[in-house]
Structures are given as structure tokens and as C-alpha cells.
Coordinates of C-alpha atoms in Angstrom, one line a residue:
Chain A
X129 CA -118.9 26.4 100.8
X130 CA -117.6 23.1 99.6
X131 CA -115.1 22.1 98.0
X132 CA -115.1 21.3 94.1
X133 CA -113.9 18.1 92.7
X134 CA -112.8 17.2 89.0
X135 CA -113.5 14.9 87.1
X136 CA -117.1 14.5 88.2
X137 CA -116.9 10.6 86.4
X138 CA -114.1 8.8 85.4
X139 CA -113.7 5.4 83.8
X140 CA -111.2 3.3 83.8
X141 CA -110.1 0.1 82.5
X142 CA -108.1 -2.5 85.6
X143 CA -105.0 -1.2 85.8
X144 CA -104.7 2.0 85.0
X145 CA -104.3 5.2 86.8
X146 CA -106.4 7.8 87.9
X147 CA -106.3 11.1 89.3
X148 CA -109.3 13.5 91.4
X149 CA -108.5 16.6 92.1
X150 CA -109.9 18.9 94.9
X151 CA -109.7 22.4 95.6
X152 CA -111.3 25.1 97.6
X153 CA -111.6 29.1 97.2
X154 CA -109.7 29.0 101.1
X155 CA -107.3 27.4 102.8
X156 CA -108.5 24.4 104.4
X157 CA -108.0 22.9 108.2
X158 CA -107.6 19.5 106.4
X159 CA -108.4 17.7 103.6
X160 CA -110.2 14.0 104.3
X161 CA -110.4 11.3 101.3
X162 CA -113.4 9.1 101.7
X163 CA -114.7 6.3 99.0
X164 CA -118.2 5.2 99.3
X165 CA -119.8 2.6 97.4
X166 CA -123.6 2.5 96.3
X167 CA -125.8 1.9 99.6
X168 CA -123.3 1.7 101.7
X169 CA -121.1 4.3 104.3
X170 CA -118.1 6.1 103.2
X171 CA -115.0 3.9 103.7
X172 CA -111.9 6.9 105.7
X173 CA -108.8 6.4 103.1
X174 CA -106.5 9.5 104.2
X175 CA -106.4 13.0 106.2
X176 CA -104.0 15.4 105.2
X177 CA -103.3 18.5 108.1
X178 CA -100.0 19.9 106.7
X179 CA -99.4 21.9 103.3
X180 CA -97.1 20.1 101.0
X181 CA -98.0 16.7 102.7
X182 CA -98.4 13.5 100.8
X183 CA -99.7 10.3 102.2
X184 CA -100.1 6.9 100.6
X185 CA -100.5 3.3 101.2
X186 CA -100.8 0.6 98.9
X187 CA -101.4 2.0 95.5
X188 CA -103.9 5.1 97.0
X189 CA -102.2 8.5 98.1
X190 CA -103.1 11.9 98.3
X191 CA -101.0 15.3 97.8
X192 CA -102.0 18.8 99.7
X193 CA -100.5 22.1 98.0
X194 CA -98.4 24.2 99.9
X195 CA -101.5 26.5 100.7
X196 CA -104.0 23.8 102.0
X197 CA -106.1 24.8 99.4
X198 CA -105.9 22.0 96.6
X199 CA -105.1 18.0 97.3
X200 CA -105.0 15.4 95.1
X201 CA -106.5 11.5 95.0
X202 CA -103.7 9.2 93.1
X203 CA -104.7 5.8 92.0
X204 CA -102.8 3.3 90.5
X205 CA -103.0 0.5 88.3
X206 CA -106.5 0.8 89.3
X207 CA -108.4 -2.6 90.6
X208 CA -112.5 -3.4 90.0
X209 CA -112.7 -3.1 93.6
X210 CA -111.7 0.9 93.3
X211 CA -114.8 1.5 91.8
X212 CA -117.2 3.8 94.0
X213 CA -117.6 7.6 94.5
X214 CA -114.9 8.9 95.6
X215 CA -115.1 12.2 98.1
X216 CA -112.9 15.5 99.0
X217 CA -113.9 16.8 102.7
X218 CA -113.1 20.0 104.1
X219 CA -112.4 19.0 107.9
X220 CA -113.8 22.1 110.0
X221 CA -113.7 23.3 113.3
X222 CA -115.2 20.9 115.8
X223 CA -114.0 18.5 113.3
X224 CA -117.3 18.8 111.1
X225 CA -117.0 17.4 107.8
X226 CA -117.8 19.3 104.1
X227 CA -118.5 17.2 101.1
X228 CA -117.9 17.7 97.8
X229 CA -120.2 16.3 95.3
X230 CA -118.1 13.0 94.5
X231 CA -116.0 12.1 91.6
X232 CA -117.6 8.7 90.1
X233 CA -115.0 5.9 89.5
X234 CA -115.8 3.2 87.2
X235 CA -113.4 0.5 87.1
X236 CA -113.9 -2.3 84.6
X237 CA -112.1 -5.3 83.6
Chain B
X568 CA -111.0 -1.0 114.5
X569 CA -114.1 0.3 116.7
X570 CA -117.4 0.8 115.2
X571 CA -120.1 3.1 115.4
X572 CA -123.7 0.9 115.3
X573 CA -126.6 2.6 113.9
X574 CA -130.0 1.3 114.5
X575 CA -132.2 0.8 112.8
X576 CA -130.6 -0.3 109.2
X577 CA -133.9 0.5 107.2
X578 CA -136.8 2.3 108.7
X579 CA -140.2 2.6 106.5
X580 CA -142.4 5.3 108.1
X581 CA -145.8 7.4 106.8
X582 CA -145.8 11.0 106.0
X583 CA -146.5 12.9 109.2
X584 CA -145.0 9.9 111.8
X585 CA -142.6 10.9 114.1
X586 CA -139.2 8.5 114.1
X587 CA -136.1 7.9 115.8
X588 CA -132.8 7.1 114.7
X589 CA -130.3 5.8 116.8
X590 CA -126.2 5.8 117.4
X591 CA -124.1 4.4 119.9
X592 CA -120.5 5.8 119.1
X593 CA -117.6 4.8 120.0
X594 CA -117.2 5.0 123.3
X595 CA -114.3 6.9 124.5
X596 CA -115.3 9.6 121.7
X597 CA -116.5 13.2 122.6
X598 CA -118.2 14.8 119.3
X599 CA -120.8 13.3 117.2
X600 CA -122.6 14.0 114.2
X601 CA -125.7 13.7 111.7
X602 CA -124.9 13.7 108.0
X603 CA -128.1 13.3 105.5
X604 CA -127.6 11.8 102.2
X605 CA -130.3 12.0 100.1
X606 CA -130.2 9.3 97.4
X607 CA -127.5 10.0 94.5
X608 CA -126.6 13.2 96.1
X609 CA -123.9 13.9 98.3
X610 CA -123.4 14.0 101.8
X611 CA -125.1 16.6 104.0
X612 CA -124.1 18.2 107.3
X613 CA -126.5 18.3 110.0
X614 CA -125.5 18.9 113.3
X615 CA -122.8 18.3 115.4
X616 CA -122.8 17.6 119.7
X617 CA -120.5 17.8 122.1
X618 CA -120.9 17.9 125.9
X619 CA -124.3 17.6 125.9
X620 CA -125.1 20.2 123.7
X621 CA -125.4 21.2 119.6
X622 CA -122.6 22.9 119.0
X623 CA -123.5 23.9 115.5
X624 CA -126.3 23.1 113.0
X625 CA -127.1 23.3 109.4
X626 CA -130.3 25.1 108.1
X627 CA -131.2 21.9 107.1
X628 CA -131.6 20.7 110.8
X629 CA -134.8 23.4 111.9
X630 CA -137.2 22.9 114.4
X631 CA -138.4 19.4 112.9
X632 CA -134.9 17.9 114.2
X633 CA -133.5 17.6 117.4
X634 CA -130.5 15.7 119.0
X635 CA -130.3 13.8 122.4
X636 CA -127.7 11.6 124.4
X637 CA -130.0 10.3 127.0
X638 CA -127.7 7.5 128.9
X639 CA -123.8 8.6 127.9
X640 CA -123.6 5.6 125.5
X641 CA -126.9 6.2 122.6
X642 CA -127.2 9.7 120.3
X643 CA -129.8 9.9 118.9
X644 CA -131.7 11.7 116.2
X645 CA -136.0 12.2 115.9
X646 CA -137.6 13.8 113.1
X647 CA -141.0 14.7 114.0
X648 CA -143.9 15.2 111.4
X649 CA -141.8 13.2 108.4
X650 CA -142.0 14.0 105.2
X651 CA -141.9 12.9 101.9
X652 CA -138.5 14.8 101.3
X653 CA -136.6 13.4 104.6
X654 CA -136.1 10.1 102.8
X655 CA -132.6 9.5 102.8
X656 CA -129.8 8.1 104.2
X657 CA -128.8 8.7 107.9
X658 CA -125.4 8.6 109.0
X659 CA -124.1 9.3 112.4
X660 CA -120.0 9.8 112.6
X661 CA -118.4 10.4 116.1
X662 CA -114.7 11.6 116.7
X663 CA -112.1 11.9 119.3
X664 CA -111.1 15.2 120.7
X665 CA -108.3 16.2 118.6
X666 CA -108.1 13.6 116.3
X667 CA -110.4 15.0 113.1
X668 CA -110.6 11.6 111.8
X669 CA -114.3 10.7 111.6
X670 CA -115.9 7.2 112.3
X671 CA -119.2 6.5 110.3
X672 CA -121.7 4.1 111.2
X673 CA -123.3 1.9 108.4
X674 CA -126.3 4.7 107.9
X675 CA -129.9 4.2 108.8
X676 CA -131.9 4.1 105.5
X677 CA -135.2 6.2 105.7
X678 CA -138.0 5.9 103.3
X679 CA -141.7 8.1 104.2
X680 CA -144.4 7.1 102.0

């Protein structure tokens, strides 16, 4: 079962902010943040292990809930390089990854 | 930061061809991995390995897959008797024991006509 991500598109204009938002029917082991542009691998942004965490660096960071089963992609003032699809991963045992289906992020000038 | 090299980049086979996709993870790493992503889906599991052995599979990976470290360095993945619906693109991730942090390769793209 995977877990669901919202929005399913976004676009934005540079600069602004954005928000994806993750969550599963169970509490997950971790939560992994991946960005992948078209043809290309998916680029590792953040894990998240511990409820209630947050992680950031430069203007990307990610929240987990208290019971490891919702997290959070923030992204601010939003540059044309952000665009790409963006994807929540349940991190399983033996460390095996399930995506969701991507959130699309459009940024344009 | 490390890498994990897939070979080939792009691999054009017929329907019914055998073909073999290859890894070399990181090196000091102990799990690897198949992912599938068909194009402008998501991200499929297919199996995962560790010492020397699948240690769990998706229902996607049946008896047309199989998995093999022959030399401790390549991983590799053959799909026998291709078919139109195994185009996609191939990614093979590999980890470290206890660090769940995954390293992808840069995919194999395959295309069966």
C-alpha cells in the first residue's frame, strides 16, 4: 500500500511557496523525499525516522507527525530549478522503498 | 558522493530477446535493489538482495526476472522473453546496512519493439 500524496500538480510562479503533503493509512518506518526530473533518476532530498521531526536545508524541509503517519514537503520562494515530480516513500524493512504516485511541480518564471 | 553506474544507459531490444541490465553499487553497500518505472508512472518495486540472495520480490518480478551478483562488485538484472510491456525505465538503488538512505543509479532506459 502506498502512500498518497496531495496535490497531484501544482504550479507555481518563482518565488513562491509550496506545500506536498503525504500520508499513509499506518505508521511508517520512515518517510524519504525524492524529486525527479523528466528522464532522469530521483534526486535523495531528506529521510525523516522520528515522529515530530523536521529537517531542512536551504529553502526545502520536511515535517513527520507525531504518529509517523503524515509528513510534509515545504518549499519556499520556489526557484525554476524546483520544478520536477516530487515523491513521498515509505522506507520498509530491508530498507525497500514505496512510492507514491508524485506530486507535479511546475515552476515558471 | 559515491555513485551507483548502471549499464547500459539505453537498450533497444525485439519482443521475445533476452537482455541484461547491469549495476555495480557502491561498493562497501550490502542491499540492492530493482525499481521499474514505466514511462509517466511512478516508481515500482521489484526486488531486493542481500547476501547473495532475494530477500523479497514484488509480483511484478515472476519467473521472467531473475537477479544475480556474479563477481561481488556487478548486480545484475535479465529479463528473458521481453515484451512489449517491459519497456521502461530500470533503476538499480543499493544501501548500507542500517542506513535506509537509498543510492540510485542513473536508470537503464528499455524500449522492446
Amino acid at each position: 500500500q502506498q502512500p498518497v500524496q496531495s496535490p497531484q500538480a501544482v504550479i507555481l510562479r518563482e518565488g513562491e511557496d509550496a506545500v506536498i503533503n503525504c500520508s499513509s493509512s499506518k505508521a511508517l518506518y520512515s518517510v524519504h523525499w525524492y524529486r525527479q526530473k523528466h528522464g532522469e533518476a530521483p534526486v535523495f532530498l531528506m529521510i525523516l525516522l522520528k515522529g515530530g521531526e523536521q529537517k531542512g536545508h536551504d529553502k526545502i524541509s520536511a515535517s513527520f507527525n507525531e504518529k509517523k503517519q503524515q509528513s510534509s514537503l515545504y518549499l519556499t520562494a520556489s526557484q525554476l530549478s524546483y520544478s520536477g515530480t516530487y515523491f513521498c516513500i515509505e522506507g520498509g524493512s530491508n530498507y525497500k522503498l514505496t512510492f507514491g504516485k508524485g506530486t507535479l511541480l511546475t515552476v515558471n518564471p | 558522493e559515491p555513485e551507483v553506474t548502471q549499464t547500459p544507459s539505453h537498450q533497444v531490444t525485439q519482443m521475445g530477446q533476452e537482455v541484461i541490465l547491469r549495476c555495480v553499487p557502491i561498493s562497501n553497500h550490502l542491499y540492492f535493489y530493482w525499481y521499474r518505472q514505466i514511462l509517466g508512472q511512478k516508481v515500482e518495486f521489484l526486488v531486493s538482495f542481500y547476501n547473495n540472495e532475494i530477500s523479497e520480490k514484488s509480483e511484478i518480478f515472476d519467473d521472467q526476472f531473475s537477479v544475480e551478483r556474479p563477481d561481488g562488485s556487478n548486480f545484475t538484472l535479465k529479463i528473458r522473453s521481453t515484451k512489449l510491456e517491459d519497456s521502461a525505465m530500470y533503476f538499480c538503488a543499493s544501501n548500507l546496512d542500517r542506513e535506509p538512505r537509498a543510492f540510485f543509479g542513473q536508470g537503464t532506459r528499455l524500449t522492446v519493439v
